[in-house]
Amino acid sequence: MRVSVFGLGYVGCVSAACLASMGHEVIGVDVNQVKVDLVNDGKAPVVEERIGELIAEVVRTGALRATGDVREAVMGSEVSLVCVGTPSEPNGSLCTAYLERVTEEIGAALAEEAKQGGRHTVVFRSTMLPGTCLNLLVPILEKYVGGTAGVDIGVAVNPEFLREGTSVRDFFDPPKTVIGELDPASGDAVTALYDGLPGEVFRVPVPTAEAIKYADNAFHGLKIGFANELGAVCQALGVDSHQVMDVFLADRKLNISPAYLRPGFAFGGSCLPKDLRSLVHAAQRADVSVPILAHVLPSNSDHLQRAVELVERTGKRRVGLFGLSFKPGTDDLRESPLVELAERLFGKGYDLKIHDANVSLSRLIGANREYIETRLPHLAQLLADSVDEVLEHAEVCLVGTRDPAVLSALPHGDGPVIVDLIRLPDAEARQTEPGYVGLAW
């Protein structure tokens, strides 16, 4: 394919050189003439493993050249890859000035190209927040071109997962390829760019592709911060943190796995909250600052509060709650987030009915009974014997269980507002219904 790459920094330079080495005809574009001249001389404008010899080779064969002329690059390509920077503003917000400028320039060039026929695809590889492409950049393109994105112009978002220092290696052996496509033809054009590379390809809506990059980087930062904080606590307690993490990382079932990484409701139970409190307290006693660990429980509490606010927004007072124990299939109520949710709603004066097939007040004993008598002493008058009893009572139903009897009884369309805390199996279909609200989608 004939490809123009806008921005010859780390991402653009590596993308241009690697695509050229795969057999594409690539034109690199940059406002910095020094970078343009370096590339045309077969030299890399960035320091990076393997990039020097790669650029020298593809420039020598004619597969890669560079220019400062946007019109020349657009007219000489069928796909434009935008790799300009999106730095932070002083207040932390995303700076989109470079993105907007290059989109305007590409749009102006495309207006001329459109007269000659053919469909050009603009692919945004720069990191940008969800909504940036559709709400900011697409209107710019459509204004200049005088056409419709997804019809007259192809548009896609293709985030990169290149680590400085190993970016060439990462390009040829990617962890995944993500293509946010405005329409199938746009996605096909991007897919063709990477034909032959290993790894799974995900073709998703544009905002999803934008968000994936942030999910990755936020988690990478969280992992590093978590490991460093845990290491500091271990050192203060005289424990070899690398031995601890060696064993931690060996657990591929719960730790390094998809476990616990699905958005849903707050966590609870007799272990997680207790052990987090103990660890943070031990760190404080050792005079070790652990802001990530110290904010896990407050974050959990804030997420629970979001469920309360969803109920408040309905303006309705009769509420049903399905599920009460901290985990399905048990009657353990200790530090259950659903108990906390019920307590907050009851305390705000809501007329509450609760059903959990596993919870019977007469069977609760020991610490479990003591806990519920302390936190929710009115439970006996709140518990309902059947799903139907809750449905007949409630104007709003909070679903915190996957009990088949509950799921099969939940109405569609007219009926109570459904507040989904767990992502119901038919959540996608319900999202079109006015009476459905999801907590964390």
GROMACS .gro file of C-alpha atoms in nm:
model
  441
    1MET     CA    1   0.000   0.000   0.000
    2ARG     CA    2   0.098   0.367  -0.038
    3VAL     CA    3   0.117   0.518   0.311
    4SER     CA    4   0.192   0.866   0.446
    5VAL     CA    5   0.304   0.890   0.809
    6PHE     CA    6   0.258   1.226   0.981
    7GLY     CA    7   0.504   1.295   1.263
    8LEU     CA    8   0.854   1.146   1.265
    9GLY     CA    9   0.903   1.112   1.640
   10TYR     CA   10   0.941   0.771   1.806
   11VAL     CA   11   0.604   0.631   1.701
   12GLY     CA   12   0.597   0.780   1.352
   13CYS     CA   13   0.960   0.705   1.270
   14VAL     CA   14   0.934   0.342   1.383
   15SER     CA   15   0.595   0.293   1.214
   16ALA     CA   16   0.721   0.441   0.886
   17ALA     CA   17   1.041   0.234   0.878
   18CYS     CA   18   0.873  -0.090   0.978
   19LEU     CA   19   0.586  -0.050   0.731
   20ALA     CA   20   0.837   0.025   0.456
   21SER     CA   21   1.031  -0.289   0.546
   22MET     CA   22   0.706  -0.488   0.507
   23GLY     CA   23   0.681  -0.379   0.144
   24HIS     CA   24   0.463  -0.068   0.171
   25GLU     CA   25   0.559   0.252  -0.010
   26VAL     CA   26   0.592   0.507   0.271
   27ILE     CA   27   0.624   0.885   0.282
   28GLY     CA   28   0.718   1.034   0.619
   29VAL     CA   29   0.595   1.388   0.691
   30ASP     CA   30   0.721   1.632   0.953
   31VAL     CA   31   0.730   2.009   1.006
   32ASN     CA   32   1.088   1.975   1.131
   33GLN     CA   33   1.313   1.993   0.825
   34VAL     CA   34   1.604   1.843   1.021
   35LYS     CA   35   1.405   1.521   1.071
   36VAL     CA   36   1.303   1.516   0.705
   37ASP     CA   37   1.663   1.558   0.592
   38LEU     CA   38   1.789   1.289   0.830
   39VAL     CA   39   1.541   1.035   0.700
   40ASN     CA   40   1.616   1.118   0.337
   41ASP     CA   41   1.986   1.070   0.417
   42GLY     CA   42   1.904   0.722   0.551
   43LYS     CA   43   1.956   0.826   0.913
   44ALA     CA   44   1.720   0.787   1.209
   45PRO     CA   45   1.594   1.105   1.380
   46VAL     CA   46   1.555   0.909   1.706
   47VAL     CA   47   1.780   0.680   1.908
   48GLU     CA   48   1.628   0.336   1.917
   49GLU     CA   49   1.746  -0.023   1.889
   50ARG     CA   50   1.761  -0.142   1.522
   51ILE     CA   51   1.601   0.174   1.382
   52GLY     CA   52   1.923   0.311   1.229
   53GLU     CA   53   1.997   0.012   1.009
   54LEU     CA   54   1.627  -0.032   0.926
   55ILE     CA   55   1.588   0.325   0.798
   56ALA     CA   56   1.914   0.306   0.607
   57GLU     CA   57   1.790  -0.007   0.429
   58VAL     CA   58   1.438   0.110   0.338
   59VAL     CA   59   1.560   0.452   0.223
   60ARG     CA   60   1.827   0.283   0.009
   61THR     CA   61   1.563   0.064  -0.159
   62GLY     CA   62   1.328   0.358  -0.212
   63ALA     CA   63   1.055   0.219   0.012
   64LEU     CA   64   1.076   0.522   0.246
   65ARG     CA   65   1.125   0.892   0.183
   66ALA     CA   66   1.035   1.204   0.380
   67THR     CA   67   0.889   1.545   0.302
   68GLY     CA   68   0.753   1.856   0.469
   69ASP     CA   69   0.484   1.893   0.202
   70VAL     CA   70   0.148   1.767   0.330
   71ARG     CA   71  -0.021   1.790  -0.009
   72GLU     CA   72   0.253   1.585  -0.176
   73ALA     CA   73   0.227   1.316   0.093
   74VAL     CA   74  -0.152   1.290   0.083
   75MET     CA   75  -0.169   1.289  -0.297
   76GLY     CA   76   0.098   1.019  -0.304
   77SER     CA   77  -0.076   0.782  -0.063
   78GLU     CA   78  -0.402   0.600   0.000
   79VAL     CA   79  -0.367   0.578   0.379
   80SER     CA   80  -0.246   0.854   0.611
   81LEU     CA   81  -0.116   0.749   0.953
   82VAL     CA   82  -0.124   1.033   1.207
   83CYS     CA   83   0.147   0.993   1.473
   84VAL     CA   84   0.183   1.347   1.611
   85GLY     CA   85   0.228   1.411   1.982
   86THR     CA   86  -0.054   1.467   2.232
   87PRO     CA   87   0.130   1.614   2.534
   88SER     CA   88  -0.025   1.719   2.864
   89GLU     CA   89  -0.140   2.074   2.927
   90PRO     CA   90  -0.024   2.234   3.255
   91ASN     CA   91  -0.355   2.131   3.420
   92GLY     CA   92  -0.314   1.769   3.310
   93SER     CA   93  -0.562   1.782   3.023
   94LEU     CA   94  -0.478   1.646   2.680
   95CYS     CA   95  -0.330   1.889   2.427
   96THR     CA   96  -0.491   1.823   2.089
   97ALA     CA   97  -0.344   2.125   1.908
   98TYR     CA   98  -0.105   1.918   1.694
   99LEU     CA   99  -0.378   1.667   1.611
  100GLU     CA  100  -0.616   1.942   1.505
  101ARG     CA  101  -0.354   2.116   1.293
  102VAL     CA  102  -0.246   1.806   1.102
  103THR     CA  103  -0.610   1.700   1.055
  104GLU     CA  104  -0.686   2.038   0.900
  105GLU     CA  105  -0.386   2.006   0.668
  106ILE     CA  106  -0.479   1.652   0.565
  107GLY     CA  107  -0.841   1.760   0.515
  108ALA     CA  108  -0.738   2.048   0.290
  109ALA     CA  109  -0.523   1.814   0.080
  110LEU     CA  110  -0.800   1.553   0.066
  111ALA     CA  111  -1.043   1.813  -0.069
  112GLU     CA  112  -0.823   1.838  -0.376
  113GLU     CA  113  -0.763   1.461  -0.396
  114ALA     CA  114  -1.138   1.393  -0.375
  115LYS     CA  115  -1.187   1.568  -0.708
  116GLN     CA  116  -0.969   1.301  -0.867
  117GLY     CA  117  -1.173   1.013  -0.724
  118GLY     CA  118  -1.065   0.736  -0.490
  119ARG     CA  119  -1.117   0.695  -0.118
  120HIS     CA  120  -0.847   0.797   0.129
  121THR     CA  121  -0.831   0.654   0.483
  122VAL     CA  122  -0.705   0.868   0.772
  123VAL     CA  123  -0.577   0.658   1.061
  124PHE     CA  124  -0.510   0.822   1.396
  125ARG     CA  125  -0.230   0.645   1.581
  126SER     CA  126  -0.174   0.923   1.836
  127THR     CA  127  -0.296   0.858   2.191
  128MET     CA  128  -0.619   1.048   2.254
  129LEU     CA  129  -0.911   1.031   2.493
  130PRO     CA  130  -1.237   0.859   2.393
  131GLY     CA  131  -1.452   1.097   2.192
  132THR     CA  132  -1.161   1.294   2.046
  133CYS     CA  133  -1.180   1.132   1.704
  134LEU     CA  134  -1.556   1.139   1.652
  135ASN     CA  135  -1.632   1.468   1.826
  136LEU     CA  136  -1.328   1.676   1.730
  137LEU     CA  137  -1.128   1.532   1.442
  138VAL     CA  138  -1.399   1.383   1.219
  139PRO     CA  139  -1.590   1.716   1.202
  140ILE     CA  140  -1.266   1.888   1.097
  141LEU     CA  141  -1.211   1.637   0.818
  142GLU     CA  142  -1.571   1.661   0.699
  143LYS     CA  143  -1.560   2.041   0.701
  144TYR     CA  144  -1.250   2.057   0.481
  145VAL     CA  145  -1.334   1.767   0.250
  146GLY     CA  146  -1.701   1.851   0.217
  147GLY     CA  147  -1.793   1.485   0.251
  148THR     CA  148  -1.899   1.228   0.507
  149ALA     CA  149  -1.654   1.028   0.717
  150GLY     CA  150  -1.710   0.657   0.672
  151VAL     CA  151  -1.852   0.718   0.324
  152ASP     CA  152  -1.635   0.963   0.133
  153ILE     CA  153  -1.333   0.939   0.366
  154GLY     CA  154  -1.214   0.642   0.565
  155VAL     CA  155  -1.139   0.706   0.934
  156ALA     CA  156  -0.991   0.474   1.193
  157VAL     CA  157  -0.806   0.481   1.525
  158ASN     CA  158  -0.507   0.248   1.557
  159PRO     CA  159  -0.332   0.290   1.895
  160GLU     CA  160   0.028   0.178   1.919
  161PHE     CA  161   0.179  -0.046   2.186
  162LEU     CA  162   0.546   0.033   2.129
  163ARG     CA  163   0.789   0.063   2.420
  164GLU     CA  164   1.080   0.300   2.371
  165GLY     CA  165   1.395   0.092   2.358
  166THR     CA  166   1.219  -0.212   2.207
  167SER     CA  167   0.975  -0.042   1.970
  168VAL     CA  168   1.097  -0.208   1.650
  169ARG     CA  169   1.075  -0.548   1.814
  170ASP     CA  170   0.730  -0.460   1.951
  171PHE     CA  171   0.609  -0.351   1.607
  172PHE     CA  172   0.696  -0.685   1.448
  173ASP     CA  173   0.576  -0.889   1.748
  174PRO     CA  174   0.283  -0.688   1.889
  175PRO     CA  175   0.086  -0.795   2.196
  176LYS     CA  176  -0.226  -0.716   1.992
  177THR     CA  177  -0.344  -0.500   1.705
  178VAL     CA  178  -0.639  -0.272   1.782
  179ILE     CA  179  -0.838  -0.110   1.503
  180GLY     CA  180  -1.117   0.131   1.589
  181GLU     CA  181  -1.314   0.146   1.265
  182LEU     CA  182  -1.573   0.402   1.164
  183ASP     CA  183  -1.689   0.162   0.894
  184PRO     CA  184  -1.575  -0.183   0.771
  185ALA     CA  185  -1.385  -0.045   0.470
  186SER     CA  186  -1.175   0.177   0.699
  187GLY     CA  187  -1.098  -0.123   0.917
  188ASP     CA  188  -1.005  -0.330   0.612
  189ALA     CA  189  -0.750  -0.066   0.505
  190VAL     CA  190  -0.578  -0.072   0.845
  191THR     CA  191  -0.590  -0.451   0.865
  192ALA     CA  192  -0.410  -0.470   0.530
  193LEU     CA  193  -0.126  -0.255   0.667
  194TYR     CA  194  -0.034  -0.517   0.922
  195ASP     CA  195  -0.102  -0.828   0.719
  196GLY     CA  196   0.139  -1.103   0.823
  197LEU     CA  197   0.215  -0.976   1.173
  198PRO     CA  198   0.146  -1.210   1.466
  199GLY     CA  199  -0.097  -1.143   1.751
  200GLU     CA  200  -0.473  -1.111   1.776
  201VAL     CA  201  -0.648  -0.835   1.582
  202PHE     CA  202  -0.937  -0.654   1.750
  203ARG     CA  203  -1.174  -0.453   1.531
  204VAL     CA  204  -1.381  -0.239   1.765
  205PRO     CA  205  -1.574   0.091   1.770
  206VAL     CA  206  -1.358   0.405   1.754
  207PRO     CA  207  -1.408   0.516   2.120
  208THR     CA  208  -1.321   0.166   2.240
  209ALA     CA  209  -0.988   0.179   2.056
  210GLU     CA  210  -0.913   0.519   2.207
  211ALA     CA  211  -0.988   0.390   2.558
  212ILE     CA  212  -0.783   0.069   2.526
  213LYS     CA  213  -0.455   0.259   2.515
  214TYR     CA  214  -0.545   0.438   2.839
  215ALA     CA  215  -0.650   0.113   3.004
  216ASP     CA  216  -0.312  -0.038   2.916
  217ASN     CA  217  -0.101   0.254   3.034
  218ALA     CA  218  -0.300   0.313   3.352
  219PHE     CA  219  -0.261  -0.054   3.443
  220HIS     CA  220   0.111  -0.051   3.366
  221GLY     CA  221   0.155   0.248   3.595
  222LEU     CA  222  -0.061   0.083   3.861
  223LYS     CA  223   0.145  -0.237   3.845
  224ILE     CA  224   0.473  -0.051   3.885
  225GLY     CA  225   0.336   0.160   4.169
  226PHE     CA  226   0.188  -0.146   4.342
  227ALA     CA  227   0.514  -0.341   4.318
  228ASN     CA  228   0.716  -0.047   4.448
  229GLU     CA  229   0.482   0.020   4.741
  230LEU     CA  230   0.472  -0.346   4.836
  231GLY     CA  231   0.850  -0.359   4.808
  232ALA     CA  232   0.883  -0.063   5.045
  233VAL     CA  233   0.652  -0.224   5.301
  234CYS     CA  234   0.835  -0.558   5.276
  235GLN     CA  235   1.170  -0.388   5.325
  236ALA     CA  236   1.042  -0.208   5.634
  237LEU     CA  237   0.916  -0.540   5.772
  238GLY     CA  238   1.239  -0.726   5.694
  239VAL     CA  239   1.095  -0.935   5.411
  240ASP     CA  240   1.260  -1.004   5.073
  241SER     CA  241   1.011  -0.840   4.836
  242HIS     CA  242   1.154  -1.016   4.530
  243GLN     CA  243   1.084  -1.355   4.686
  244VAL     CA  244   0.730  -1.239   4.762
  245MET     CA  245   0.676  -1.120   4.405
  246ASP     CA  246   0.832  -1.433   4.253
  247VAL     CA  247   0.562  -1.639   4.423
  248PHE     CA  248   0.296  -1.377   4.349
  249LEU     CA  249   0.381  -1.382   3.976
  250ALA     CA  250   0.380  -1.762   3.965
  251ASP     CA  251   0.005  -1.759   4.032
  252ARG     CA  252  -0.145  -1.749   3.683
  253LYS     CA  253  -0.492  -1.843   3.801
  254LEU     CA  254  -0.577  -1.542   4.016
  255ASN     CA  255  -0.291  -1.290   4.009
  256ILE     CA  256  -0.156  -1.270   3.652
  257SER     CA  257  -0.484  -1.352   3.482
  258PRO     CA  258  -0.822  -1.203   3.386
  259ALA     CA  259  -0.947  -1.266   3.741
  260TYR     CA  260  -1.093  -0.956   3.912
  261LEU     CA  261  -1.045  -0.742   3.600
  262ARG     CA  262  -1.408  -0.707   3.492
  263PRO     CA  263  -1.593  -0.385   3.580
  264GLY     CA  264  -1.882  -0.453   3.816
  265PHE     CA  265  -1.975  -0.385   4.175
  266ALA     CA  266  -1.758  -0.313   4.477
  267PHE     CA  267  -1.558  -0.588   4.650
  268GLY     CA  268  -1.610  -0.705   5.008
  269GLY     CA  269  -1.591  -1.016   5.222
  270SER     CA  270  -1.404  -1.123   5.530
  271CYS     CA  271  -1.056  -1.107   5.371
  272LEU     CA  272  -0.987  -0.830   5.121
  273PRO     CA  273  -1.098  -0.527   5.326
  274LYS     CA  274  -0.946  -0.662   5.648
  275ASP     CA  275  -0.611  -0.746   5.492
  276LEU     CA  276  -0.586  -0.415   5.307
  277ARG     CA  277  -0.647  -0.229   5.634
  278SER     CA  278  -0.384  -0.435   5.811
  279LEU     CA  279  -0.123  -0.384   5.539
  280VAL     CA  280  -0.181  -0.008   5.522
  281HIS     CA  281  -0.169   0.016   5.902
  282ALA     CA  282   0.160  -0.177   5.909
  283ALA     CA  283   0.301   0.061   5.647
  284GLN     CA  284   0.193   0.364   5.850
  285ARG     CA  285   0.351   0.223   6.165
  286ALA     CA  286   0.674   0.172   5.969
  287ASP     CA  287   0.647   0.530   5.840
  288VAL     CA  288   0.616   0.408   5.478
  289SER     CA  289   0.392   0.609   5.245
  290VAL     CA  290   0.166   0.383   5.036
  291PRO     CA  291  -0.083   0.613   4.858
  292ILE     CA  292  -0.197   0.349   4.608
  293LEU     CA  293  -0.269   0.083   4.869
  294ALA     CA  294  -0.416   0.340   5.108
  295HIS     CA  295  -0.669   0.452   4.848
  296VAL     CA  296  -0.797   0.109   4.740
  297LEU     CA  297  -1.068   0.096   5.007
  298PRO     CA  298  -1.177   0.459   4.958
  299SER     CA  299  -1.198   0.390   4.584
  300ASN     CA  300  -1.412   0.084   4.658
  301SER     CA  301  -1.642   0.293   4.877
  302ASP     CA  302  -1.679   0.557   4.607
  303HIS     CA  303  -1.781   0.291   4.357
  304LEU     CA  304  -2.048   0.165   4.595
  305GLN     CA  305  -2.175   0.522   4.634
  306ARG     CA  306  -2.226   0.538   4.257
  307ALA     CA  307  -2.494   0.269   4.293
  308VAL     CA  308  -2.671   0.476   4.558
  309GLU     CA  309  -2.663   0.779   4.328
  310LEU     CA  310  -2.813   0.577   4.041
  311VAL     CA  311  -3.111   0.500   4.264
  312GLU     CA  312  -3.138   0.862   4.377
  313ARG     CA  313  -3.152   0.983   4.016
  314THR     CA  314  -3.464   0.777   3.945
  315GLY     CA  315  -3.662   0.981   4.198
  316LYS     CA  316  -3.842   0.663   4.306
  317ARG     CA  317  -3.870   0.540   4.667
  318ARG     CA  318  -3.969   0.170   4.656
  319VAL     CA  319  -3.650  -0.030   4.599
  320GLY     CA  320  -3.581  -0.401   4.558
  321LEU     CA  321  -3.236  -0.555   4.604
  322PHE     CA  322  -3.147  -0.896   4.465
  323GLY     CA  323  -2.843  -1.041   4.640
  324LEU     CA  324  -2.702  -0.971   4.985
  325SER     CA  325  -2.406  -1.200   5.055
  326PHE     CA  326  -2.060  -1.081   4.951
  327LYS     CA  327  -2.021  -1.366   4.701
  328PRO     CA  328  -2.279  -1.576   4.511
  329GLY     CA  329  -2.342  -1.923   4.652
  330THR     CA  330  -2.265  -1.828   5.013
  331ASP     CA  331  -2.454  -1.674   5.304
  332ASP     CA  332  -2.149  -1.481   5.428
  333LEU     CA  333  -2.259  -1.123   5.491
  334ARG     CA  334  -1.940  -0.997   5.654
  335GLU     CA  335  -1.831  -0.674   5.486
  336SER     CA  336  -2.060  -0.749   5.192
  337PRO     CA  337  -2.087  -0.442   4.967
  338LEU     CA  338  -2.452  -0.532   4.912
  339VAL     CA  339  -2.514  -0.510   5.287
  340GLU     CA  340  -2.343  -0.170   5.285
  341LEU     CA  341  -2.560  -0.067   4.989
  342ALA     CA  342  -2.875  -0.180   5.169
  343GLU     CA  343  -2.765   0.006   5.482
  344ARG     CA  344  -2.711   0.331   5.291
  345LEU     CA  345  -3.044   0.305   5.109
  346PHE     CA  346  -3.235   0.216   5.427
  347GLY     CA  347  -3.063   0.502   5.609
  348LYS     CA  348  -3.184   0.742   5.339
  349GLY     CA  349  -3.542   0.635   5.398
  350TYR     CA  350  -3.599   0.412   5.095
  351ASP     CA  351  -3.873   0.149   5.122
  352LEU     CA  352  -3.650  -0.155   5.074
  353LYS     CA  353  -3.715  -0.523   5.004
  354ILE     CA  354  -3.430  -0.774   4.972
  355HIS     CA  355  -3.413  -1.126   4.835
  356ASP     CA  356  -3.117  -1.362   4.848
  357ALA     CA  357  -3.200  -1.732   4.821
  358ASN     CA  358  -2.892  -1.821   5.027
  359VAL     CA  359  -2.964  -1.588   5.317
  360SER     CA  360  -3.204  -1.689   5.592
  361LEU     CA  361  -3.194  -1.497   5.919
  362SER     CA  362  -3.271  -1.811   6.118
  363ARG     CA  363  -2.961  -1.986   5.978
  364LEU     CA  364  -2.714  -1.704   6.041
  365ILE     CA  365  -2.480  -1.783   6.330
  366GLY     CA  366  -2.160  -1.662   6.492
  367ALA     CA  367  -1.966  -1.371   6.349
  368ASN     CA  368  -2.191  -1.365   6.043
  369ARG     CA  369  -2.506  -1.303   6.253
  370GLU     CA  370  -2.325  -1.058   6.480
  371TYR     CA  371  -2.211  -0.856   6.181
  372ILE     CA  372  -2.556  -0.824   6.026
  373GLU     CA  373  -2.721  -0.741   6.358
  374THR     CA  374  -2.474  -0.455   6.396
  375ARG     CA  375  -2.491  -0.321   6.039
  376LEU     CA  376  -2.850  -0.398   5.937
  377PRO     CA  377  -3.056  -0.479   6.250
  378HIS     CA  378  -3.383  -0.442   6.057
  379LEU     CA  379  -3.294  -0.719   5.812
  380ALA     CA  380  -3.581  -0.944   5.925
  381GLN     CA  381  -3.842  -0.695   5.809
  382LEU     CA  382  -3.654  -0.626   5.484
  383LEU     CA  383  -3.606  -0.985   5.362
  384ALA     CA  384  -3.853  -1.118   5.105
  385ASP     CA  385  -3.919  -1.489   5.058
  386SER     CA  386  -3.946  -1.478   4.681
  387VAL     CA  387  -3.831  -1.297   4.369
  388ASP     CA  388  -4.190  -1.210   4.282
  389GLU     CA  389  -4.245  -1.041   4.619
  390VAL     CA  390  -3.957  -0.802   4.545
  391LEU     CA  391  -4.073  -0.737   4.188
  392GLU     CA  392  -4.428  -0.659   4.303
  393HIS     CA  393  -4.292  -0.413   4.558
  394ALA     CA  394  -4.017  -0.234   4.371
  395GLU     CA  395  -4.013   0.066   4.141
  396VAL     CA  396  -3.634   0.022   4.118
  397CYS     CA  397  -3.457  -0.316   4.124
  398LEU     CA  398  -3.087  -0.345   4.198
  399VAL     CA  399  -2.945  -0.672   4.064
  400GLY     CA  400  -2.638  -0.794   4.252
  401THR     CA  401  -2.669  -1.167   4.190
  402ARG     CA  402  -2.661  -1.408   3.898
  403ASP     CA  403  -2.917  -1.641   4.056
  404PRO     CA  404  -3.099  -1.799   3.756
  405ALA     CA  405  -3.434  -1.755   3.933
  406VAL     CA  406  -3.372  -1.380   3.951
  407LEU     CA  407  -3.235  -1.341   3.598
  408SER     CA  408  -3.524  -1.528   3.438
  409ALA     CA  409  -3.783  -1.320   3.626
  410LEU     CA  410  -3.645  -0.974   3.546
  411PRO     CA  411  -3.893  -0.796   3.317
  412HIS     CA  412  -3.813  -0.617   2.993
  413GLY     CA  413  -3.966  -0.290   2.881
  414ASP     CA  414  -4.239  -0.165   3.112
  415GLY     CA  415  -4.177  -0.238   3.479
  416PRO     CA  416  -3.931  -0.134   3.745
  417VAL     CA  417  -3.607   0.044   3.662
  418ILE     CA  418  -3.332  -0.218   3.649
  419VAL     CA  419  -3.001  -0.106   3.807
  420ASP     CA  420  -2.749  -0.364   3.690
  421LEU     CA  421  -2.457  -0.411   3.932
  422ILE     CA  422  -2.311  -0.724   3.771
  423ARG     CA  423  -2.355  -0.681   3.394
  424LEU     CA  424  -2.646  -0.908   3.317
  425PRO     CA  425  -2.605  -1.173   3.045
  426ASP     CA  426  -2.846  -0.973   2.826
  427ALA     CA  427  -2.700  -0.634   2.921
  428GLU     CA  428  -2.628  -0.528   2.562
  429ALA     CA  429  -2.987  -0.591   2.457
  430ARG     CA  430  -3.122  -0.413   2.765
  431GLN     CA  431  -2.912  -0.100   2.702
  432THR     CA  432  -3.170   0.014   2.448
  433GLU     CA  433  -3.447  -0.005   2.710
  434PRO     CA  434  -3.531   0.319   2.897
  435GLY     CA  435  -3.567   0.139   3.230
  436TYR     CA  436  -3.216  -0.012   3.235
  437VAL     CA  437  -2.911   0.143   3.402
  438GLY     CA  438  -2.567  -0.021   3.421
  439LEU     CA  439  -2.325   0.067   3.699
  440ALA     CA  440  -1.988   0.021   3.526
  441TRP     CA  441  -2.003  -0.020   3.152
   0.00000   0.00000   0.00000
